[in-house]
Short mmCIF file of C-alpha atoms in Angstrom, two decimals:
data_model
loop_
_atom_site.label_atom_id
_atom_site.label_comp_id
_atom_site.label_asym_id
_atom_site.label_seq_id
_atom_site.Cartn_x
_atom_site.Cartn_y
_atom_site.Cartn_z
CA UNK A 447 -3.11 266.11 114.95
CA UNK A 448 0.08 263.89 114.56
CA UNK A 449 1.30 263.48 111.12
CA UNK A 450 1.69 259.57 110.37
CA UNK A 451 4.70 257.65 110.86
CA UNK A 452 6.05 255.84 107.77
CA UNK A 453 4.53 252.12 107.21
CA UNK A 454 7.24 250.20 109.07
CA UNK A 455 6.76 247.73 106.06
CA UNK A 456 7.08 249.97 103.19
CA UNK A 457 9.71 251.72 104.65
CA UNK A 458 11.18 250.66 107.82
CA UNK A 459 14.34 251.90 108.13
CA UNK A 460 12.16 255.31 108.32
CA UNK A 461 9.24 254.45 110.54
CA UNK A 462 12.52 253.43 113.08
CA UNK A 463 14.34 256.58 112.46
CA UNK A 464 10.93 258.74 112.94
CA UNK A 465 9.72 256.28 115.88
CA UNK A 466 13.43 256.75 118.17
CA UNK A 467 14.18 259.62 116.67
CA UNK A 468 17.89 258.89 114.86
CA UNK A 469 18.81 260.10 111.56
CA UNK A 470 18.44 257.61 108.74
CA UNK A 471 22.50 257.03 107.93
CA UNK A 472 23.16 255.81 111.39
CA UNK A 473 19.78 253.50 111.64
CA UNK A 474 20.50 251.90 108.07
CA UNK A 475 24.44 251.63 109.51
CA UNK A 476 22.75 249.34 113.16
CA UNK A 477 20.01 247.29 111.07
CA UNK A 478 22.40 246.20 108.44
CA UNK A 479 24.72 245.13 111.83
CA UNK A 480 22.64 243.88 114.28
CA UNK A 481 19.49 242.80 112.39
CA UNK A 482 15.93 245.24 112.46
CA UNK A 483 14.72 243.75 116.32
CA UNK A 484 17.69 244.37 117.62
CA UNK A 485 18.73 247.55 116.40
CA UNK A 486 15.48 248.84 117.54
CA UNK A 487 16.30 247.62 121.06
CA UNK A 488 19.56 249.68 120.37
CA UNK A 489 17.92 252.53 119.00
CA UNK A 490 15.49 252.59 121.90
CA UNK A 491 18.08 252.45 124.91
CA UNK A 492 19.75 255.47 123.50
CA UNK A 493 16.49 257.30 124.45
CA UNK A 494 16.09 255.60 127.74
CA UNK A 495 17.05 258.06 130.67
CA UNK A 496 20.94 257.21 131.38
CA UNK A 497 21.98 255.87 134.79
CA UNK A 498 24.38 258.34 137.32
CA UNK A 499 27.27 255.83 138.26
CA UNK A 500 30.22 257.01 140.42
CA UNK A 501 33.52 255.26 141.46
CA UNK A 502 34.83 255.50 144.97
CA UNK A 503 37.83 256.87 145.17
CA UNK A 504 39.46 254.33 147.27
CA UNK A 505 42.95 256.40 148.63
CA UNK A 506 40.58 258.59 150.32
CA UNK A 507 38.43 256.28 152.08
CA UNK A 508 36.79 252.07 151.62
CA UNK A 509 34.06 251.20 149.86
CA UNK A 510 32.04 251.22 153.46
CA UNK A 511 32.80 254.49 154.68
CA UNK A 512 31.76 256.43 151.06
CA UNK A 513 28.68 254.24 150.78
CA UNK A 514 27.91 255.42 154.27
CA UNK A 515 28.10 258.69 153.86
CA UNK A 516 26.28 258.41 150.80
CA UNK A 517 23.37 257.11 153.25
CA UNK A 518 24.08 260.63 154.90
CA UNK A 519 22.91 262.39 152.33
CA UNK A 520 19.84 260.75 151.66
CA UNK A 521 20.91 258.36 148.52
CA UNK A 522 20.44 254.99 148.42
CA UNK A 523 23.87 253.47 146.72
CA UNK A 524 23.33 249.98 144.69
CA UNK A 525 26.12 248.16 142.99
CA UNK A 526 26.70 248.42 139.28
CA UNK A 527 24.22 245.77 137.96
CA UNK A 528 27.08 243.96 135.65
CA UNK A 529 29.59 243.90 138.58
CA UNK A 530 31.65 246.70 137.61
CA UNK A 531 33.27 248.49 140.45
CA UNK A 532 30.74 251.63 140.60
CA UNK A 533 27.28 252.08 142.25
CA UNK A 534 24.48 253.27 140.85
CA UNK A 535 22.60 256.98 142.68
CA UNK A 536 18.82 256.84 141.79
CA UNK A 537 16.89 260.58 142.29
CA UNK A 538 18.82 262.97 141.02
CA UNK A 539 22.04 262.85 141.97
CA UNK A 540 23.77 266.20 141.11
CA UNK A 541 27.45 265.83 141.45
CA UNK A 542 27.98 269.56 142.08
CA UNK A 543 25.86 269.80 145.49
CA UNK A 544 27.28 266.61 146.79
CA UNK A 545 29.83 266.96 149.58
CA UNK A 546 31.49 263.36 148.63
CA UNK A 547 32.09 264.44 145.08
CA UNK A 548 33.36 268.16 145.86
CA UNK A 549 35.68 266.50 148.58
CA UNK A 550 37.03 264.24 145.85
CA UNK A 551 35.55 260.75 147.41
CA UNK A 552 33.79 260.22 144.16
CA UNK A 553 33.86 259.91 140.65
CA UNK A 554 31.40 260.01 138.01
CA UNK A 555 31.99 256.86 135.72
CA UNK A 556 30.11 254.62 133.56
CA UNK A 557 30.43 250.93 134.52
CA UNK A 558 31.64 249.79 130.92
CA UNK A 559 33.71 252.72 131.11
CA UNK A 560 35.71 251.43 134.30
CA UNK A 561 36.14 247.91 132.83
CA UNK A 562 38.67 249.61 130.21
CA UNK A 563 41.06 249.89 133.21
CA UNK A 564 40.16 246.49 134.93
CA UNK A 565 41.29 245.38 130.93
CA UNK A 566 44.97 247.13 131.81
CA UNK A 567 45.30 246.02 134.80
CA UNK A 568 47.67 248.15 136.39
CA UNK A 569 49.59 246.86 139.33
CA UNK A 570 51.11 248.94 142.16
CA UNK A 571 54.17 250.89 141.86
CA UNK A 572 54.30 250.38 138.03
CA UNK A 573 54.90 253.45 135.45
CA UNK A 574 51.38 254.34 133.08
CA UNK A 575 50.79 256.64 130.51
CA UNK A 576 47.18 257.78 129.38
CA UNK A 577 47.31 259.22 126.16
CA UNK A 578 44.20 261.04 125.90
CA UNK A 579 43.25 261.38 129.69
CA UNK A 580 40.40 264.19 129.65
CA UNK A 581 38.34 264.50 131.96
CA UNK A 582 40.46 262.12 133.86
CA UNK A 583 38.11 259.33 134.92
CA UNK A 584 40.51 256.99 134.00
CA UNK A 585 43.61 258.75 134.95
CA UNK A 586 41.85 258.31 138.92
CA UNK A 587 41.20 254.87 138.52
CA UNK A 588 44.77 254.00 136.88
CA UNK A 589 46.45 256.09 140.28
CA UNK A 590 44.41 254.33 142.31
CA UNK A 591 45.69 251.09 140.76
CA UNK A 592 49.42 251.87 140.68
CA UNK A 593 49.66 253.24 144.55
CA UNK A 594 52.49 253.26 146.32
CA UNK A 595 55.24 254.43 144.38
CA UNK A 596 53.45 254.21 141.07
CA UNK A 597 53.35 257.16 138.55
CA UNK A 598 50.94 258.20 136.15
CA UNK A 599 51.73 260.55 133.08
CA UNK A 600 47.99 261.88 132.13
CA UNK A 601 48.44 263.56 128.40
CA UNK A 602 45.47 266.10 127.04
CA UNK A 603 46.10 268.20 123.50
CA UNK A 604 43.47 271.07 124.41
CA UNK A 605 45.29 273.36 127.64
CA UNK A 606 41.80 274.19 128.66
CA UNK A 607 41.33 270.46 128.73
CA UNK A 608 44.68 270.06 130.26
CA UNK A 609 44.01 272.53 133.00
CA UNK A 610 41.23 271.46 133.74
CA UNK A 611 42.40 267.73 133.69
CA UNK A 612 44.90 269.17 136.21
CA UNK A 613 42.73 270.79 138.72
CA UNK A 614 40.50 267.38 138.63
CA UNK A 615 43.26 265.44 139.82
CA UNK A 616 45.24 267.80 142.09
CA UNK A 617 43.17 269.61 143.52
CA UNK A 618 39.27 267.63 143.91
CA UNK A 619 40.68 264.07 143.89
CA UNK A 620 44.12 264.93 145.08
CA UNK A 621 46.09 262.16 143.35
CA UNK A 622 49.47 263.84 143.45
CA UNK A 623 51.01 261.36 141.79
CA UNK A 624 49.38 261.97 138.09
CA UNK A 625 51.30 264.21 136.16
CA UNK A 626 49.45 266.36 133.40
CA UNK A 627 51.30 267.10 130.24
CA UNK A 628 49.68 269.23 127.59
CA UNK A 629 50.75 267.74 124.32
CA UNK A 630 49.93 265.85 120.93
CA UNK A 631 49.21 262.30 121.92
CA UNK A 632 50.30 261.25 118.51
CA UNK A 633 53.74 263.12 118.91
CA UNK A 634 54.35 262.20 123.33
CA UNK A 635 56.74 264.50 124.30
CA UNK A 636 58.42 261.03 126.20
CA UNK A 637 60.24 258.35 125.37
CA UNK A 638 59.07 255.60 128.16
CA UNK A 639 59.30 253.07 128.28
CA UNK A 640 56.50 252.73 130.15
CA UNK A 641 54.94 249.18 131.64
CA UNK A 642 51.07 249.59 130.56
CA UNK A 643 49.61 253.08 128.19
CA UNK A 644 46.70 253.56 127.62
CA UNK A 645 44.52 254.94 124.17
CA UNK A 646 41.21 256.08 124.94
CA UNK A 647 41.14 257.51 121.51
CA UNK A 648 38.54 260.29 120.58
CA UNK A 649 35.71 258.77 118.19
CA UNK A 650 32.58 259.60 116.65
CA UNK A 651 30.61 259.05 120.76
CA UNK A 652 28.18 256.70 118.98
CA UNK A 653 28.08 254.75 122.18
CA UNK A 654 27.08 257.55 124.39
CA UNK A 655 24.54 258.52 122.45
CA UNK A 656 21.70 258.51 125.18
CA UNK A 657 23.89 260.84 127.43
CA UNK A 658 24.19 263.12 124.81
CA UNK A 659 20.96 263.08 123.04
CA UNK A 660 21.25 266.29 120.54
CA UNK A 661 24.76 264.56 119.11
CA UNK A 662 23.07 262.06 117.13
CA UNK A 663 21.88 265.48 114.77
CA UNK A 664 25.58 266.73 114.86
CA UNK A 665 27.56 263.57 113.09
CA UNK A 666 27.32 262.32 109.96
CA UNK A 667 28.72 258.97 108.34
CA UNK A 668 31.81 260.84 107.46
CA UNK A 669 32.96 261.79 111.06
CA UNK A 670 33.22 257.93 111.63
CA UNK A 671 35.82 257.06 108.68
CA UNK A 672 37.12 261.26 109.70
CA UNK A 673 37.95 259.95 114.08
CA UNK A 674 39.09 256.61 112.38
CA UNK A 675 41.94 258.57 111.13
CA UNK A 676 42.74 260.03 114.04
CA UNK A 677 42.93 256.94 115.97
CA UNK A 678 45.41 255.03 114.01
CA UNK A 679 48.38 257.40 114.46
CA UNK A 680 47.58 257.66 118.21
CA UNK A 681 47.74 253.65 118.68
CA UNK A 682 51.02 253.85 116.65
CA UNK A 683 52.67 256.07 118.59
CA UNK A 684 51.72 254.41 121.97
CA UNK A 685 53.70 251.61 120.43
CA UNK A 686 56.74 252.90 120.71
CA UNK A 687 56.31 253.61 124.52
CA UNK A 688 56.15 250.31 125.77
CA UNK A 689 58.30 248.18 127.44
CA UNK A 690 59.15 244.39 126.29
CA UNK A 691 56.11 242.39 127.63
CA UNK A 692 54.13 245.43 128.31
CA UNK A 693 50.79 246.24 128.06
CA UNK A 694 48.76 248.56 125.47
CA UNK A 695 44.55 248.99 125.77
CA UNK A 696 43.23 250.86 122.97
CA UNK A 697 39.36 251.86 124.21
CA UNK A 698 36.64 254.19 122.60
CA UNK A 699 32.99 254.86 123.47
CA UNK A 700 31.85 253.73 120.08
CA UNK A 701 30.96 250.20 118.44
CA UNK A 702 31.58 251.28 114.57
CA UNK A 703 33.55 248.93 113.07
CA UNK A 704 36.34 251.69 111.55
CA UNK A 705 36.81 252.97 114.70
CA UNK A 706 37.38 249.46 116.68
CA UNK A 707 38.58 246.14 115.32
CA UNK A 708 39.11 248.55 111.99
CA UNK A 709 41.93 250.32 113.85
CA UNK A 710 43.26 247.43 115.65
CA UNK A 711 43.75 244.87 112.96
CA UNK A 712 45.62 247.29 110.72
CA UNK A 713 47.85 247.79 113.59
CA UNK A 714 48.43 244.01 114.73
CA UNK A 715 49.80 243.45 111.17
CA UNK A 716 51.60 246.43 111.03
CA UNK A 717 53.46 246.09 114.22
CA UNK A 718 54.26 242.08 114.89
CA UNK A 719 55.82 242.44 117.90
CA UNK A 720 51.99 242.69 119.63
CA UNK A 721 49.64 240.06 120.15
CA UNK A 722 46.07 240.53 121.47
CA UNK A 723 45.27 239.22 124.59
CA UNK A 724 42.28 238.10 126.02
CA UNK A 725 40.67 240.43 127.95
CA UNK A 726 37.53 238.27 129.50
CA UNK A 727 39.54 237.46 132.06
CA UNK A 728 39.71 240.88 133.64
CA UNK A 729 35.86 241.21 133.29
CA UNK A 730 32.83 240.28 135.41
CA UNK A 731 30.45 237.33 134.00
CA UNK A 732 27.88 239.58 132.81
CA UNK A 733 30.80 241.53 130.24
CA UNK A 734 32.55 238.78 129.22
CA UNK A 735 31.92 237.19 125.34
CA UNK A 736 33.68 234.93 123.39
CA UNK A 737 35.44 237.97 121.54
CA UNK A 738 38.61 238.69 122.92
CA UNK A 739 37.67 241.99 123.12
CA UNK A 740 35.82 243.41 125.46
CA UNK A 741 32.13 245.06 123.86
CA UNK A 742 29.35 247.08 126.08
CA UNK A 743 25.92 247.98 124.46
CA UNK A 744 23.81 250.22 125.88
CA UNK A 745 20.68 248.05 125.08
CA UNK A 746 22.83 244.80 126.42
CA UNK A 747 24.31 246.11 129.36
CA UNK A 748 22.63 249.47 130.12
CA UNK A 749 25.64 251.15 130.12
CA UNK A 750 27.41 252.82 127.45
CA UNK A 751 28.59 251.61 123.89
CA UNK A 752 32.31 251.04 124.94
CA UNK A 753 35.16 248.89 123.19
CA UNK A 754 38.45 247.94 124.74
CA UNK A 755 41.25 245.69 122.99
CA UNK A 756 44.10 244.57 125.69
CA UNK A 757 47.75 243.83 123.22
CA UNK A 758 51.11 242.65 124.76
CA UNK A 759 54.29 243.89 123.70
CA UNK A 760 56.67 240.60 123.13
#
């Protein structure tokens, strides 16, 4: 016997939160944003089974000669459906047993993920910092970017994170050109100037929600306003590091408004030597808005919840 659902009239903030299984706080919080059909469309593609994406690593080998020997081992590769630069591996890709992905001629990415790069738009031989760069997904794609005779300073906090960060780009991808440093990305042990950073902040992950189902029962409304105020001291600090006419993205795999034009705005007042730039012009049609920002919903895009602001230095 199932016990009943609450009457989605009577009560349907619960009868969602029962039906896609979400705690209350966070389906009031989408509802009140997005409007009740919607957020149900939101709160449904968290439960939908996420896609496996990877990025060719393109110092290694082309685009042909990875989705080839992708062929090999019985996968059948298809391009990221908003025209990001990944492809998506139906039936059960595990990265572990792959010889591509051991080899470092792969990594795992989410489309929306990768646009946050495509938003910096780092050019060859140029100098880029990633503030908080574990696991390094965006490290690989920056030193991608910036070869020949680019460098890429990759920071991490944790040193397990670090070391591992380390042994990700060294020794799988071998990108010898990223340099770990284990520090505090709101106190950078450098003094740059650099030409583009990069702040992929930590955040509440309410964007990734359907890759990491049990998190929804492990936050609460506080940890929003809590990562919110962690965020705003990293973004400061990047400030400092930038060269005249330089470029800063701040990105985070959440859509809460503390945590994204909340952070930002503060800081375009606070600091009037950046403007915000728009960023639609480094996207594909299907990600592209008329926000200056760029925005990825999981139940819009089928990818995850990612936000990315692109601000020049003067």
């Amino acid at each position: 016997e199932r016990a009943p659902f609450p009457d989605p009239e009577a009560d349907p903030i619960g009868h969602l939160a029962v039906v896609h299984s979400h705690p209350r706080w966070l389906v009031e919080r989408w509802v009140a944003r997005y409007g009740r059909d919607e957020g149900a469309r939101l709160l449904e593609a968290d439960n939908a089974e996420p896609s496996v994406t990877v990025r060719p690593n393109l110092l290694r080998a082309t685009t042909e000669e990875i989705l080839a020997a992708l062929r090999e081992e019985g996968l059948s590769p298809e391009p990221g459906p908003n025209g990001g630069p990944v492809f998506v591996l139906r039936g059960g890709f595990v990265a572990g047993r792959s010889r591509l992905f051991r080899e470092g001629l792969l990594s795992l990415q989410d489309e929306a993920e990768s646009m946050v790069v495509r938003i910096l738009d780092p050019k060859p031989g140029e100098s880029v910092l990633d503030l908080c760069a574990a696991p390094g997904g965006k490290s690989a794609q920056i030193a991608e970017a910036v070869s020949p005779g680019g460098r890429v300073f990759a920071l991490e906090r944790h040193l397990s994170r670090a070391r591992a960060l380390r042994q990700n780009m060294i020794g799988r991808l071998r990108l010898s050109l990223v340099h770990v440093t284990c520090a505090d990305g709101a106190r950078p042990p450098f003094r740059g100037p650099f030409d583009r950073v990069l702040v992929d902040a930590p955040c509440s992950g309410l964007g990734v929600l359907g890759r990491r189902a049990d998190a929804r029962w492990r936050k609460e409304v506080a940890t929003i306003g809590a990562m919110a105020a962690l965020q705003r001291p990293l973004i400061a600090s990047a400030a400092g590091l930038i060269r005249s006419g330089g470029t800063l993205v701040y990105s985070v795999c959440s859509l809460e408004p503390e945590e994204t034009t909340g952070v930002v705005e503060p800081f375009l007042r606070e600091h009037s030597q950046f403007t915000m730039d728009d960023a639609n012009r480094y996207l594909p049609p299907a990600f592209r808005s008329g926000e200056a920002a760029f925005r990825a919903a999981p139940h819009r895009h089928g990818t995850d919840g990612v936000y990315a602001a692109r601000l020049i230095r003067r």
